[in-house]
Amino acid sequence: MAAQGARLVTWRGIEEFLAVVSTGSFTAGAELLGVSKSYVSKMVSELEARVGARLLIRTTRRLSLTAAGDLFHQRCLEMRSSLLDIEKQMAQFQEQPVGRLRVGLSDIFGVSFMSAIVAEFSARHPQISVEVVAYLRETELVQESF
């Protein structure tokens, strides 16, 4: 549960703002996103209201960033880049297994039968760190969360 007074952070309006800045106009930003100019204008206005600062100076001939808008633009570009990096990293989980595997083996069974299987698994999945622990009683497995 969120702390009292905490606000929900949202990306709403940011992609529209970035499109307007990158293209230099609301019309071109709307075309880039495949939406209407009025929608982009509304989203940017809502964004400015939400952050409590004017981000763009709009004139009939020009569009430019305010000082706050310049800072906000740079930080949003950084966040979008970070988001893309995270999405790439998450895609790796779909491509190949990654992480840690803890295997609890009894001394006799583990040595006799499983060591070759664990070694082969480790060789096939180098992104997984395998931790093999020998145990004597089943209660140890429960206690150690295998």
Short mmCIF file of the C-alpha atoms (twelve columns), coordinates in Angstrom:
data_MODEL
# 
_entry.id   MODEL 
# 
loop_
_atom_site.group_PDB 
_atom_site.id 
_atom_site.type_symbol 
_atom_site.label_atom_id 
_atom_site.label_alt_id 
_atom_site.label_comp_id 
_atom_site.label_asym_id 
_atom_site.label_seq_id 
_atom_site.Cartn_x 
_atom_site.Cartn_y 
_atom_site.Cartn_z 
_atom_site.pdbx_PDB_model_num 
ATOM 1   C CA . MET A 1   0.000  0.000   0.000   1 
ATOM 2   C CA . ALA A 2   1.331  3.439   -0.930  1 
ATOM 3   C CA . ALA A 3   2.307  5.865   1.791   1 
ATOM 4   C CA . GLN A 4   -0.246 8.525   2.571   1 
ATOM 5   C CA . GLY A 5   0.307  11.576  0.385   1 
ATOM 6   C CA . ALA A 6   2.389  9.636   -2.160  1 
ATOM 7   C CA . ARG A 7   1.464  10.186  -5.801  1 
ATOM 8   C CA . LEU A 8   1.256  7.534   -8.444  1 
ATOM 9   C CA . VAL A 9   3.980  8.071   -11.027 1 
ATOM 10  C CA . THR A 10  2.756  7.770   -14.587 1 
ATOM 11  C CA . TRP A 11  4.271  7.986   -18.055 1 
ATOM 12  C CA . ARG A 12  1.065  9.575   -19.375 1 
ATOM 13  C CA . GLY A 13  1.889  12.525  -21.637 1 
ATOM 14  C CA . ILE A 14  5.630  11.967  -21.655 1 
ATOM 15  C CA . GLU A 15  5.804  10.100  -24.961 1 
ATOM 16  C CA . GLU A 16  3.722  12.865  -26.533 1 
ATOM 17  C CA . PHE A 17  6.019  15.523  -25.037 1 
ATOM 18  C CA . LEU A 18  9.100  13.708  -26.365 1 
ATOM 19  C CA . ALA A 19  7.543  13.419  -29.822 1 
ATOM 20  C CA . VAL A 20  6.732  17.145  -29.912 1 
ATOM 21  C CA . VAL A 21  10.255 18.072  -28.863 1 
ATOM 22  C CA . SER A 22  11.948 15.652  -31.268 1 
ATOM 23  C CA . THR A 23  9.883  16.792  -34.265 1 
ATOM 24  C CA . GLY A 24  9.647  20.458  -33.324 1 
ATOM 25  C CA . SER A 25  5.865  20.749  -33.556 1 
ATOM 26  C CA . PHE A 26  2.599  19.385  -32.226 1 
ATOM 27  C CA . THR A 27  1.462  18.481  -35.742 1 
ATOM 28  C CA . ALA A 28  4.604  16.497  -36.592 1 
ATOM 29  C CA . GLY A 29  4.632  14.896  -33.117 1 
ATOM 30  C CA . ALA A 30  1.039  13.768  -33.617 1 
ATOM 31  C CA . GLU A 31  1.883  12.331  -37.041 1 
ATOM 32  C CA . LEU A 32  4.856  10.481  -35.574 1 
ATOM 33  C CA . LEU A 33  2.643  8.884   -32.929 1 
ATOM 34  C CA . GLY A 34  -0.300 8.309   -35.268 1 
ATOM 35  C CA . VAL A 35  -2.722 10.358  -33.163 1 
ATOM 36  C CA . SER A 36  -4.469 13.715  -33.501 1 
ATOM 37  C CA . LYS A 37  -2.801 17.051  -32.840 1 
ATOM 38  C CA . SER A 38  -5.499 17.917  -30.297 1 
ATOM 39  C CA . TYR A 39  -4.793 14.701  -28.372 1 
ATOM 40  C CA . VAL A 40  -1.067 15.491  -28.216 1 
ATOM 41  C CA . SER A 41  -1.789 19.049  -27.123 1 
ATOM 42  C CA . LYS A 42  -4.123 17.807  -24.388 1 
ATOM 43  C CA . MET A 43  -1.590 15.238  -23.138 1 
ATOM 44  C CA . VAL A 44  1.234  17.808  -22.994 1 
ATOM 45  C CA . SER A 45  -1.007 20.313  -21.202 1 
ATOM 46  C CA . GLU A 46  -2.023 17.656  -18.657 1 
ATOM 47  C CA . LEU A 47  1.635  16.741  -18.209 1 
ATOM 48  C CA . GLU A 48  2.571  20.365  -17.544 1 
ATOM 49  C CA . ALA A 49  -0.238 20.642  -15.008 1 
ATOM 50  C CA . ARG A 50  0.814  17.407  -13.315 1 
ATOM 51  C CA . VAL A 51  4.487  18.359  -12.988 1 
ATOM 52  C CA . GLY A 52  3.592  21.922  -12.053 1 
ATOM 53  C CA . ALA A 53  5.827  23.608  -14.604 1 
ATOM 54  C CA . ARG A 54  5.554  25.009  -18.092 1 
ATOM 55  C CA . LEU A 55  7.707  22.799  -20.325 1 
ATOM 56  C CA . LEU A 56  7.203  24.408  -23.739 1 
ATOM 57  C CA . ILE A 57  6.983  27.946  -25.041 1 
ATOM 58  C CA . ARG A 58  4.453  27.961  -27.865 1 
ATOM 59  C CA . THR A 59  4.280  30.775  -30.378 1 
ATOM 60  C CA . THR A 60  2.670  30.871  -33.797 1 
ATOM 61  C CA . ARG A 61  6.078  30.514  -35.426 1 
ATOM 62  C CA . ARG A 62  8.141  28.504  -32.954 1 
ATOM 63  C CA . LEU A 63  8.154  25.904  -30.269 1 
ATOM 64  C CA . SER A 64  10.950 25.910  -27.688 1 
ATOM 65  C CA . LEU A 65  11.731 24.388  -24.333 1 
ATOM 66  C CA . THR A 66  11.669 26.318  -21.090 1 
ATOM 67  C CA . ALA A 67  14.556 25.732  -18.662 1 
ATOM 68  C CA . ALA A 68  12.306 23.308  -16.771 1 
ATOM 69  C CA . GLY A 69  11.302 21.712  -20.073 1 
ATOM 70  C CA . ASP A 70  14.926 21.210  -21.076 1 
ATOM 71  C CA . LEU A 71  15.741 19.466  -17.797 1 
ATOM 72  C CA . PHE A 72  12.542 17.409  -17.962 1 
ATOM 73  C CA . HIS A 73  13.273 16.436  -21.584 1 
ATOM 74  C CA . GLN A 74  16.791 15.224  -20.756 1 
ATOM 75  C CA . ARG A 75  15.608 13.199  -17.767 1 
ATOM 76  C CA . CYS A 76  12.739 11.661  -19.756 1 
ATOM 77  C CA . LEU A 77  15.172 10.601  -22.483 1 
ATOM 78  C CA . GLU A 78  17.334 8.957   -19.809 1 
ATOM 79  C CA . MET A 79  14.312 7.173   -18.322 1 
ATOM 80  C CA . ARG A 80  13.145 5.963   -21.733 1 
ATOM 81  C CA . SER A 81  16.633 4.652   -22.452 1 
ATOM 82  C CA . SER A 82  16.673 2.858   -19.086 1 
ATOM 83  C CA . LEU A 83  13.259 1.387   -19.793 1 
ATOM 84  C CA . LEU A 84  14.447 0.062   -23.156 1 
ATOM 85  C CA . ASP A 85  17.512 -1.469  -21.469 1 
ATOM 86  C CA . ILE A 86  15.326 -3.172  -18.865 1 
ATOM 87  C CA . GLU A 87  13.028 -4.541  -21.569 1 
ATOM 88  C CA . LYS A 88  16.064 -5.998  -23.379 1 
ATOM 89  C CA . GLN A 89  17.278 -7.589  -20.154 1 
ATOM 90  C CA . MET A 90  13.848 -9.065  -19.461 1 
ATOM 91  C CA . ALA A 91  13.744 -10.502 -22.982 1 
ATOM 92  C CA . GLN A 92  16.844 -12.526 -22.102 1 
ATOM 93  C CA . PHE A 93  14.770 -14.464 -19.577 1 
ATOM 94  C CA . GLN A 94  12.613 -15.645 -22.474 1 
ATOM 95  C CA . GLU A 95  15.585 -16.563 -24.660 1 
ATOM 96  C CA . GLN A 96  17.628 -18.533 -22.151 1 
ATOM 97  C CA . PRO A 97  17.424 -19.441 -18.478 1 
ATOM 98  C CA . VAL A 98  19.191 -17.011 -16.140 1 
ATOM 99  C CA . GLY A 99  19.575 -16.983 -12.373 1 
ATOM 100 C CA . ARG A 100 20.449 -19.284 -9.527  1 
ATOM 101 C CA . LEU A 101 19.535 -22.928 -8.936  1 
ATOM 102 C CA . ARG A 102 20.018 -24.566 -5.544  1 
ATOM 103 C CA . VAL A 103 20.061 -28.347 -5.650  1 
ATOM 104 C CA . GLY A 104 19.965 -30.466 -2.524  1 
ATOM 105 C CA . LEU A 105 21.351 -33.969 -2.997  1 
ATOM 106 C CA . SER A 106 21.817 -36.839 -0.594  1 
ATOM 107 C CA . ASP A 107 25.436 -37.910 -0.327  1 
ATOM 108 C CA . ILE A 108 25.099 -41.354 -1.917  1 
ATOM 109 C CA . PHE A 109 22.474 -40.569 -4.575  1 
ATOM 110 C CA . GLY A 110 24.024 -37.204 -5.447  1 
ATOM 111 C CA . VAL A 111 27.522 -38.519 -5.983  1 
ATOM 112 C CA . SER A 112 26.494 -41.702 -7.729  1 
ATOM 113 C CA . PHE A 113 23.742 -40.526 -10.033 1 
ATOM 114 C CA . MET A 114 23.309 -36.759 -10.186 1 
ATOM 115 C CA . SER A 115 26.781 -35.268 -10.469 1 
ATOM 116 C CA . ALA A 116 27.005 -35.904 -14.223 1 
ATOM 117 C CA . ILE A 117 23.508 -34.485 -14.788 1 
ATOM 118 C CA . VAL A 118 24.265 -31.340 -12.762 1 
ATOM 119 C CA . ALA A 119 27.567 -30.866 -14.610 1 
ATOM 120 C CA . GLU A 120 25.844 -31.224 -17.994 1 
ATOM 121 C CA . PHE A 121 23.105 -28.784 -16.959 1 
ATOM 122 C CA . SER A 122 25.751 -26.273 -15.858 1 
ATOM 123 C CA . ALA A 123 27.585 -26.579 -19.167 1 
ATOM 124 C CA . ARG A 124 24.371 -26.102 -21.190 1 
ATOM 125 C CA . HIS A 125 23.206 -23.098 -19.124 1 
ATOM 126 C CA . PRO A 126 26.214 -20.929 -18.246 1 
ATOM 127 C CA . GLN A 127 23.963 -18.027 -17.168 1 
ATOM 128 C CA . ILE A 128 22.649 -20.111 -14.263 1 
ATOM 129 C CA . SER A 129 24.776 -20.417 -11.175 1 
ATOM 130 C CA . VAL A 130 24.270 -23.875 -9.718  1 
ATOM 131 C CA . GLU A 131 24.765 -24.452 -6.013  1 
ATOM 132 C CA . VAL A 132 24.843 -28.109 -5.005  1 
ATOM 133 C CA . VAL A 133 24.503 -28.944 -1.335  1 
ATOM 134 C CA . ALA A 134 24.728 -32.424 0.141   1 
ATOM 135 C CA . TYR A 135 22.228 -33.192 2.873   1 
ATOM 136 C CA . LEU A 136 21.693 -36.071 5.237   1 
ATOM 137 C CA . ARG A 137 18.000 -35.713 6.196   1 
ATOM 138 C CA . GLU A 138 14.900 -34.512 4.371   1 
ATOM 139 C CA . THR A 139 14.184 -31.994 7.135   1 
ATOM 140 C CA . GLU A 140 17.351 -30.168 6.076   1 
ATOM 141 C CA . LEU A 141 15.809 -29.633 2.622   1 
ATOM 142 C CA . VAL A 142 12.780 -27.885 4.093   1 
ATOM 143 C CA . GLN A 143 14.835 -25.794 6.498   1 
ATOM 144 C CA . GLU A 144 17.190 -24.596 3.749   1 
ATOM 145 C CA . SER A 145 14.396 -23.833 1.222   1 
ATOM 146 C CA . PHE A 146 15.476 -26.093 -1.629  1 
# 
